[in-house]
Coordinates of C-alpha atoms in Angstrom, one line a residue:
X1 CA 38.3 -45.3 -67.9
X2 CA 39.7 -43.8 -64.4
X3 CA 37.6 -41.2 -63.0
X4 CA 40.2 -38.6 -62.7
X5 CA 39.6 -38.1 -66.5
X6 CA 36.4 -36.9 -65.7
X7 CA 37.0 -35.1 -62.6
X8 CA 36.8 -31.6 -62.3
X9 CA 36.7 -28.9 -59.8
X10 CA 33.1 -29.0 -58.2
X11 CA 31.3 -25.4 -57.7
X12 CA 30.3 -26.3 -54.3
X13 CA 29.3 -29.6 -52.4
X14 CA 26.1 -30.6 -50.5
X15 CA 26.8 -31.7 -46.5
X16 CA 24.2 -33.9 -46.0
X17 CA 24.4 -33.9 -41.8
X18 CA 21.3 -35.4 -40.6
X19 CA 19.1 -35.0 -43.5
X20 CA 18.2 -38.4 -43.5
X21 CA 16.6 -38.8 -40.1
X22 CA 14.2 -36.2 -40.5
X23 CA 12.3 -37.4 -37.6
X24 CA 15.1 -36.7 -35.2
X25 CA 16.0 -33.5 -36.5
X26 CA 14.1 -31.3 -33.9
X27 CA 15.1 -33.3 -31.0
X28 CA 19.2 -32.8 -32.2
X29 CA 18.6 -28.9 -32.5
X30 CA 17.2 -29.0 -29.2
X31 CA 19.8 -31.0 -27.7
X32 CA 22.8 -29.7 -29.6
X33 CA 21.6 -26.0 -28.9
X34 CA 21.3 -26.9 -25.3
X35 CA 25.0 -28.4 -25.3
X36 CA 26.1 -25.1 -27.8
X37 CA 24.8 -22.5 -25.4
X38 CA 26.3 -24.2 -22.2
X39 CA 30.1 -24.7 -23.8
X40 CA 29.5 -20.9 -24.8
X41 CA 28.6 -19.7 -21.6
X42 CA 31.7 -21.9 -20.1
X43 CA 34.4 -20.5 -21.8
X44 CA 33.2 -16.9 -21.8
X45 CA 32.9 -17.2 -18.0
X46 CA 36.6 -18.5 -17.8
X47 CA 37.7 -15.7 -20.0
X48 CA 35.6 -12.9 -17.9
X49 CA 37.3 -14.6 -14.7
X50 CA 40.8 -15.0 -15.9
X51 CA 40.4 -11.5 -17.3
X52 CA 39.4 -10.0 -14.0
X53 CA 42.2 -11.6 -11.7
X54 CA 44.6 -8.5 -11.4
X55 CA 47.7 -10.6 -11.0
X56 CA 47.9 -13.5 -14.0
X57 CA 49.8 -16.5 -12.9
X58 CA 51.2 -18.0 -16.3
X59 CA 48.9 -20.9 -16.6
X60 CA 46.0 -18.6 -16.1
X61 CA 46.9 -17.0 -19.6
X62 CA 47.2 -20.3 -21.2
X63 CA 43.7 -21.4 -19.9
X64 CA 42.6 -17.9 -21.3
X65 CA 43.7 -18.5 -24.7
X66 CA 42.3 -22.4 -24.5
X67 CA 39.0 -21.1 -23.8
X68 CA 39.2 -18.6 -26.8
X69 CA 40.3 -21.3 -29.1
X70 CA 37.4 -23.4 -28.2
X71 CA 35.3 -21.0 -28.4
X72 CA 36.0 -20.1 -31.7
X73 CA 36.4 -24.0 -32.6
X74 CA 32.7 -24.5 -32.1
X75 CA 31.4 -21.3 -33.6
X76 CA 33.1 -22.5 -36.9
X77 CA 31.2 -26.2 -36.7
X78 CA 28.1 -26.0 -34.7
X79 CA 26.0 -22.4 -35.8
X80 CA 26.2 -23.9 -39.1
X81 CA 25.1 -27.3 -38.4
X82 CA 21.9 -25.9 -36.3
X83 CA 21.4 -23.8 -39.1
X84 CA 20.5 -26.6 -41.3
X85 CA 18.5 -28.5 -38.5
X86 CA 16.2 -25.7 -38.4
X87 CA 15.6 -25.2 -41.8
X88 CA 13.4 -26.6 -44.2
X89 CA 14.4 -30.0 -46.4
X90 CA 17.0 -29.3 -49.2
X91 CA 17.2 -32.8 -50.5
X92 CA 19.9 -34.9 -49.9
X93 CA 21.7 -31.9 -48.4
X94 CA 22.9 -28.4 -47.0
X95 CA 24.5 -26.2 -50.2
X96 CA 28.2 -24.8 -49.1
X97 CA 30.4 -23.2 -51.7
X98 CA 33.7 -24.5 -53.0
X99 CA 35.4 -21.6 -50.9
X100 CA 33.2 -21.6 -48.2
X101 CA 33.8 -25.6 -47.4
X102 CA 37.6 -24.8 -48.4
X103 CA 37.3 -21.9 -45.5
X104 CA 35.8 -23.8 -42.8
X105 CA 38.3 -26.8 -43.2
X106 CA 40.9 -24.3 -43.0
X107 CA 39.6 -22.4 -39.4
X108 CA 38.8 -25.8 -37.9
X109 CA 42.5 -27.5 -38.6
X110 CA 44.0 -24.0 -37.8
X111 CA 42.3 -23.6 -34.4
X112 CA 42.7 -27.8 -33.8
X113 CA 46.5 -27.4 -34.1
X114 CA 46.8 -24.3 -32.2
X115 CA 44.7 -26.4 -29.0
X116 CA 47.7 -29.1 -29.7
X117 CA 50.7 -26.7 -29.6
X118 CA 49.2 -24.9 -27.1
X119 CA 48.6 -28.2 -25.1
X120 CA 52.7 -28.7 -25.5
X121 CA 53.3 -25.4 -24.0
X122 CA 51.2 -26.0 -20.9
X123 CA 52.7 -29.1 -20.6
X124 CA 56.4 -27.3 -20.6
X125 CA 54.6 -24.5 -18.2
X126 CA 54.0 -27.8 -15.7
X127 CA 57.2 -29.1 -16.3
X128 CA 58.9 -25.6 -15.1
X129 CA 56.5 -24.9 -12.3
X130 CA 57.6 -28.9 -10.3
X131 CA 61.0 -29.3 -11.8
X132 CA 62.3 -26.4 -10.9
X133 CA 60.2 -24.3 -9.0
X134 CA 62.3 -21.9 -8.0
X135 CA 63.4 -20.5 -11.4
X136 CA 59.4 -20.7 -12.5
X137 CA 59.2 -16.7 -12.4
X138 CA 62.2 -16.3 -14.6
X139 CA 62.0 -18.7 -17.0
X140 CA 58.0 -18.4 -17.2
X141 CA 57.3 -14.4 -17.5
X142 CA 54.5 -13.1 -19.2
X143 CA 56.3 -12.5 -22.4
X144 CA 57.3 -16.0 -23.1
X145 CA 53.9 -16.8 -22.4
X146 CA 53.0 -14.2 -25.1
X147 CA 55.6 -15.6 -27.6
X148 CA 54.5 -19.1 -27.0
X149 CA 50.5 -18.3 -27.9
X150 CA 51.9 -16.3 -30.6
X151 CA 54.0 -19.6 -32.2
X152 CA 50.8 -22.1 -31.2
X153 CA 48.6 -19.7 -33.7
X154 CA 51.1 -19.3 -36.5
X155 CA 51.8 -23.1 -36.5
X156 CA 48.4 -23.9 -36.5
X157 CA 47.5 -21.1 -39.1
X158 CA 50.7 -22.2 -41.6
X159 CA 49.6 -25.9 -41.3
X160 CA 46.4 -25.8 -42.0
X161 CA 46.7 -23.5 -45.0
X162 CA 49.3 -25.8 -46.1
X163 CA 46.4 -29.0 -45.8
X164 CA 43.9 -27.2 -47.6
X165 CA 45.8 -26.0 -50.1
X166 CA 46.3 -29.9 -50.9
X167 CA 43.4 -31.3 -50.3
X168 CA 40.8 -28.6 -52.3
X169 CA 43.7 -29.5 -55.3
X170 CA 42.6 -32.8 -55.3
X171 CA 40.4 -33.6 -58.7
X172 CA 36.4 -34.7 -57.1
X173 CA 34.1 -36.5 -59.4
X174 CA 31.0 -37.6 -59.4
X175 CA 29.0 -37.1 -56.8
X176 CA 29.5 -33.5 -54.5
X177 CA 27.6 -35.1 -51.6
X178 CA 29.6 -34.9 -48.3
X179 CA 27.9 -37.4 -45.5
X180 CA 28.7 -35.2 -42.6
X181 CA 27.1 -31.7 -41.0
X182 CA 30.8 -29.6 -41.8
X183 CA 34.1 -29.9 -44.8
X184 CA 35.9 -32.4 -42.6
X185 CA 39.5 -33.2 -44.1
X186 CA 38.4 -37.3 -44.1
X187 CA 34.9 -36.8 -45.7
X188 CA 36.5 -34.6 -48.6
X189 CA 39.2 -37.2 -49.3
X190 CA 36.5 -39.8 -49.4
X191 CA 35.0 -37.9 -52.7
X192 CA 38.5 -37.2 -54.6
X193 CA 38.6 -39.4 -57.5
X194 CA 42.0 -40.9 -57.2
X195 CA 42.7 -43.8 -54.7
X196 CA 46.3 -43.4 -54.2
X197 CA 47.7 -43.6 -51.2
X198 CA 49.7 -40.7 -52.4
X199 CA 46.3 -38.3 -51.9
X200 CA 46.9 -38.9 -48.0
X201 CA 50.6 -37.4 -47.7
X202 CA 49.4 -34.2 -46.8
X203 CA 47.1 -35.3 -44.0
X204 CA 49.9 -37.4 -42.8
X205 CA 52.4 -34.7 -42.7
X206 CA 49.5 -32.3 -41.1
X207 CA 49.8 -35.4 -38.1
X208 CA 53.2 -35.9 -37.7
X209 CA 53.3 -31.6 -37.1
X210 CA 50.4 -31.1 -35.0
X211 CA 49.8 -34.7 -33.3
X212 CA 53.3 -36.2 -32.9
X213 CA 55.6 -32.9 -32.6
X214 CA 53.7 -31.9 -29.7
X215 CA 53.2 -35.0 -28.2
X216 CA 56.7 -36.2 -27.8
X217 CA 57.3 -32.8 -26.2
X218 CA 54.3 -33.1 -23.4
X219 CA 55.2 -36.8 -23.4
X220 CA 59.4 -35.1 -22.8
X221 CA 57.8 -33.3 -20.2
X222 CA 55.6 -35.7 -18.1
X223 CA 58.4 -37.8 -18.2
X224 CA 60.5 -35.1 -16.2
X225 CA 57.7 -34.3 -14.0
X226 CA 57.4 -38.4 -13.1
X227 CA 60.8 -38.9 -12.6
X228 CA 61.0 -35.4 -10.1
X229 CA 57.6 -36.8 -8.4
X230 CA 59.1 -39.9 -7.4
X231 CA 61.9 -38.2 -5.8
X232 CA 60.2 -36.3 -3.7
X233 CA 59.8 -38.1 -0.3
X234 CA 56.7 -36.1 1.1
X235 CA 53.5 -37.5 0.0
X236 CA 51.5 -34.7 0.7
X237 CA 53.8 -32.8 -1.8
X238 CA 52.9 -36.0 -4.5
X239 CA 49.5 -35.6 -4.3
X240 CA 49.6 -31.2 -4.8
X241 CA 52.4 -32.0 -7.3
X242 CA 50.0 -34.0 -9.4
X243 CA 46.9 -32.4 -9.5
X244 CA 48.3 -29.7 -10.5
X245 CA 48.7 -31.5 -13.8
X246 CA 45.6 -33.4 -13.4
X247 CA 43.4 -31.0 -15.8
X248 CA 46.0 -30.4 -18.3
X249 CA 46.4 -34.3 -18.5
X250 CA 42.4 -35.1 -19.0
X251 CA 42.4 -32.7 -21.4
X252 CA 44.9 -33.3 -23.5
X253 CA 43.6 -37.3 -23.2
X254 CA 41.0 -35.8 -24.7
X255 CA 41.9 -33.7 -27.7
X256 CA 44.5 -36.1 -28.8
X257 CA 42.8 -39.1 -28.7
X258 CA 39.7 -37.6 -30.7
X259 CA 42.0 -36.4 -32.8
X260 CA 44.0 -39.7 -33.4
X261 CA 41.4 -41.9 -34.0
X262 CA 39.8 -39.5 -36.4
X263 CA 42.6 -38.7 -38.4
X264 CA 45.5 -41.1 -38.0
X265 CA 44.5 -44.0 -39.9
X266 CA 44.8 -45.7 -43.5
X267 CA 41.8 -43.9 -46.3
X268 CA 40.3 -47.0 -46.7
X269 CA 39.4 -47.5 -42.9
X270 CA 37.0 -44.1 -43.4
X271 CA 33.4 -45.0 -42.6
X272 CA 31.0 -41.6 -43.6
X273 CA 28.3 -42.6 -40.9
X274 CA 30.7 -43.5 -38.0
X275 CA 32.7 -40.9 -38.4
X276 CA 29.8 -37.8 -38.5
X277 CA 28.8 -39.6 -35.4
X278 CA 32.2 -39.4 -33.9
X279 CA 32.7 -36.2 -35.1
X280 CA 29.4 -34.7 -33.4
X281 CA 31.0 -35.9 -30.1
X282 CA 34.4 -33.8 -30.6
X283 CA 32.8 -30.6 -31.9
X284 CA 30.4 -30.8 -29.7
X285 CA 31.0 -32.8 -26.2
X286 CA 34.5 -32.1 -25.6
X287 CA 34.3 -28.5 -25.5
X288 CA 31.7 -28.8 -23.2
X289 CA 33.8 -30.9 -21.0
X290 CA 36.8 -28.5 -21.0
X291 CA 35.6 -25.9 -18.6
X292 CA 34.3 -28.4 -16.5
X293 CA 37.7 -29.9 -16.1
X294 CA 39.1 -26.6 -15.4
X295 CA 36.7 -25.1 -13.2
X296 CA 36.4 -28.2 -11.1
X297 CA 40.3 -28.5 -11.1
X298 CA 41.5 -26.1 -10.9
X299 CA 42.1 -23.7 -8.0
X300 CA 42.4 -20.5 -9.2
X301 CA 39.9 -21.0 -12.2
X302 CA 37.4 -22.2 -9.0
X303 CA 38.2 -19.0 -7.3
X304 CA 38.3 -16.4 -10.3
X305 CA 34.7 -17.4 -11.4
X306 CA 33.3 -17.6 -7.6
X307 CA 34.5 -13.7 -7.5
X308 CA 33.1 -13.0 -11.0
X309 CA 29.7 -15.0 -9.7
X310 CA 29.8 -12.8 -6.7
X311 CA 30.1 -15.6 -4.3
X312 CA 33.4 -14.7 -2.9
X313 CA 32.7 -14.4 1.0
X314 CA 32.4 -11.3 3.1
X315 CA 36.0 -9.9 4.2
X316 CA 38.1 -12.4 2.0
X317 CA 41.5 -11.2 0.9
X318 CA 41.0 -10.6 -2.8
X319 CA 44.6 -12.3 -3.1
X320 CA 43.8 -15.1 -0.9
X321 CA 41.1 -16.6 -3.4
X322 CA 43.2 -17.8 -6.0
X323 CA 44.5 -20.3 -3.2
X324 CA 41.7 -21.6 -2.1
X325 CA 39.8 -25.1 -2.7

């Protein structure tokens, strides 16, 4: 008998995260606290900087609104997940409601494929600023940068209610035990009952909107930056060229290729254990990483938080900072 006869709509599941190493559990609260209070405390300090430089450049705005969605990325995962490393055993697992896992999936795809449309639009903003410099305050004003945040949270939103919609309509039987520390879209495909390859159409439309349409735009528009970089004859005007894509570029290595290896393969490739460990290093690590990239990279991040840490230096044109090293 197939086990979709006997499916039916669970009334809530059981995320096991690292119930099964109960030796190791204080060590991860104290590490993945550690890690949680330090991405925090990154991207509130980019978003107090940006918000006190009086004159926004464009890319400042976008940085703004990256920190924001990673901050929000990680408060849907990781207070959860410490949450159930400090408490006591529950068995085999954590209880979360049918709508409260159904929730949390949505949030974390919605604010995943806002980062990736919102990567495309700082890639556009890079391709504007070397390609044609001198048409970068028309084309790139404050409210197309408004517009463009605008559409990166409405595709992300409209996606990822479309995914979940899908996914929480699939029949589960058996056993409501989720082998991972949040409702990830691979761990709840893993319990459905059916095996068709069917059951993965709407995670594979879900990639080809937020991974591959934004992709082959900043891929559209690295391409235009290389081929302008290798016309220009100054070196010196290379190497400023370039690092001035050089965050936006480790960043978006970043996201996508967590993101691709996660999520763009075949259903039968899924391995519970791998992928909770894999998945710990995304929610977790990469955000971390993020204002590190920026703040070491970038110019007028470095000189934004250096005036909002008070370390600006005695009689130093308040405009002049947001050029300096």
């Amino acid at each position: 008998m197939d086990n979709a006869s006997n499916a039916s709509k669970p009334c809530g599941f059981l995320l096991q995260g690292f119930f099964e190493f109960p030796h190791l559990r204080t060590v991860l609260f104290l590490l993945l606290l550690a890690v949680h209070l330090a991405t925090l405390s990154g991207n509130l300090l980019i978003l107090v900087a940006v918000t006190s430089v009086p004159s926004r450049p464009p890319m400042l705005l976008f940085l703004c609104q990256l920190s924001a969605i990673e901050l929000c990325y990680t408060l849907v995962v990781v207070p959860r997940s410490l949450a159930d490393l400090a408490a006591p055993g529950h068995g085999r697992g954590s209880p979360i409601s049918f709508l409260g896992c159904a929730v949390q999936m949505q949030m974390f795809v919605a604010l995943g494929g806002a980062e990736c449309f919102l990567l495309a639009a700082m890639a556009y903003d890079r391709y504007v600023a070397i390609c044609h410099p001198l048409r970068y305050a028309a084309v790139v004003t404050p409210g197309l940068c408004a517009r463009l945040a605008l559409a990166c949270c409405l595709g992300g939103l409209a996606v990822s209610l479309g995914l979940t919609v899908a996914v929480f309509h699939l029949p589960f039987c058996g056993s409501c035990l989720l082998v991972h520390f949040f409702c990830d879209i691979t761990a709840l495909l893993h319990l459905a009952c059916t095996r068709s390859y069917a059951d993965e159409l709407p995670l594979l439309g879900a990639c080809l909107v937020l991974l591959l349409l934004p992709s082959v735009l900043i891929l559209a528009s690295y391409g235009a930056i290389a081929a302008a970089l290798r016309r220009l004859h100054s070196p010196g005007g290379r190497r400023k060229a370039a690092s001035t894509c050089a965050s936006h570029l480790a960043v978006t290595f970043l996201h996508y290729g967590c993101a691709t290896f996660m999520y763009v393969r075949p259903k039968a490739n899924y391995s519970p254990r791998r992928d909770r460990a894999v998945a710990l290093v995304y929610t977790n690590i990469t955000p971390l990483l993020y204002p590190l990239i920026y703040s070491l990279r970038n110019r007028e991040i470095t000189a934004a938080i250096r005036k909002v840490l008070g370390r600006q230096r005695p009689g130093q044109a308040p405009g002049r900072s947001l050029c300096e090293p």
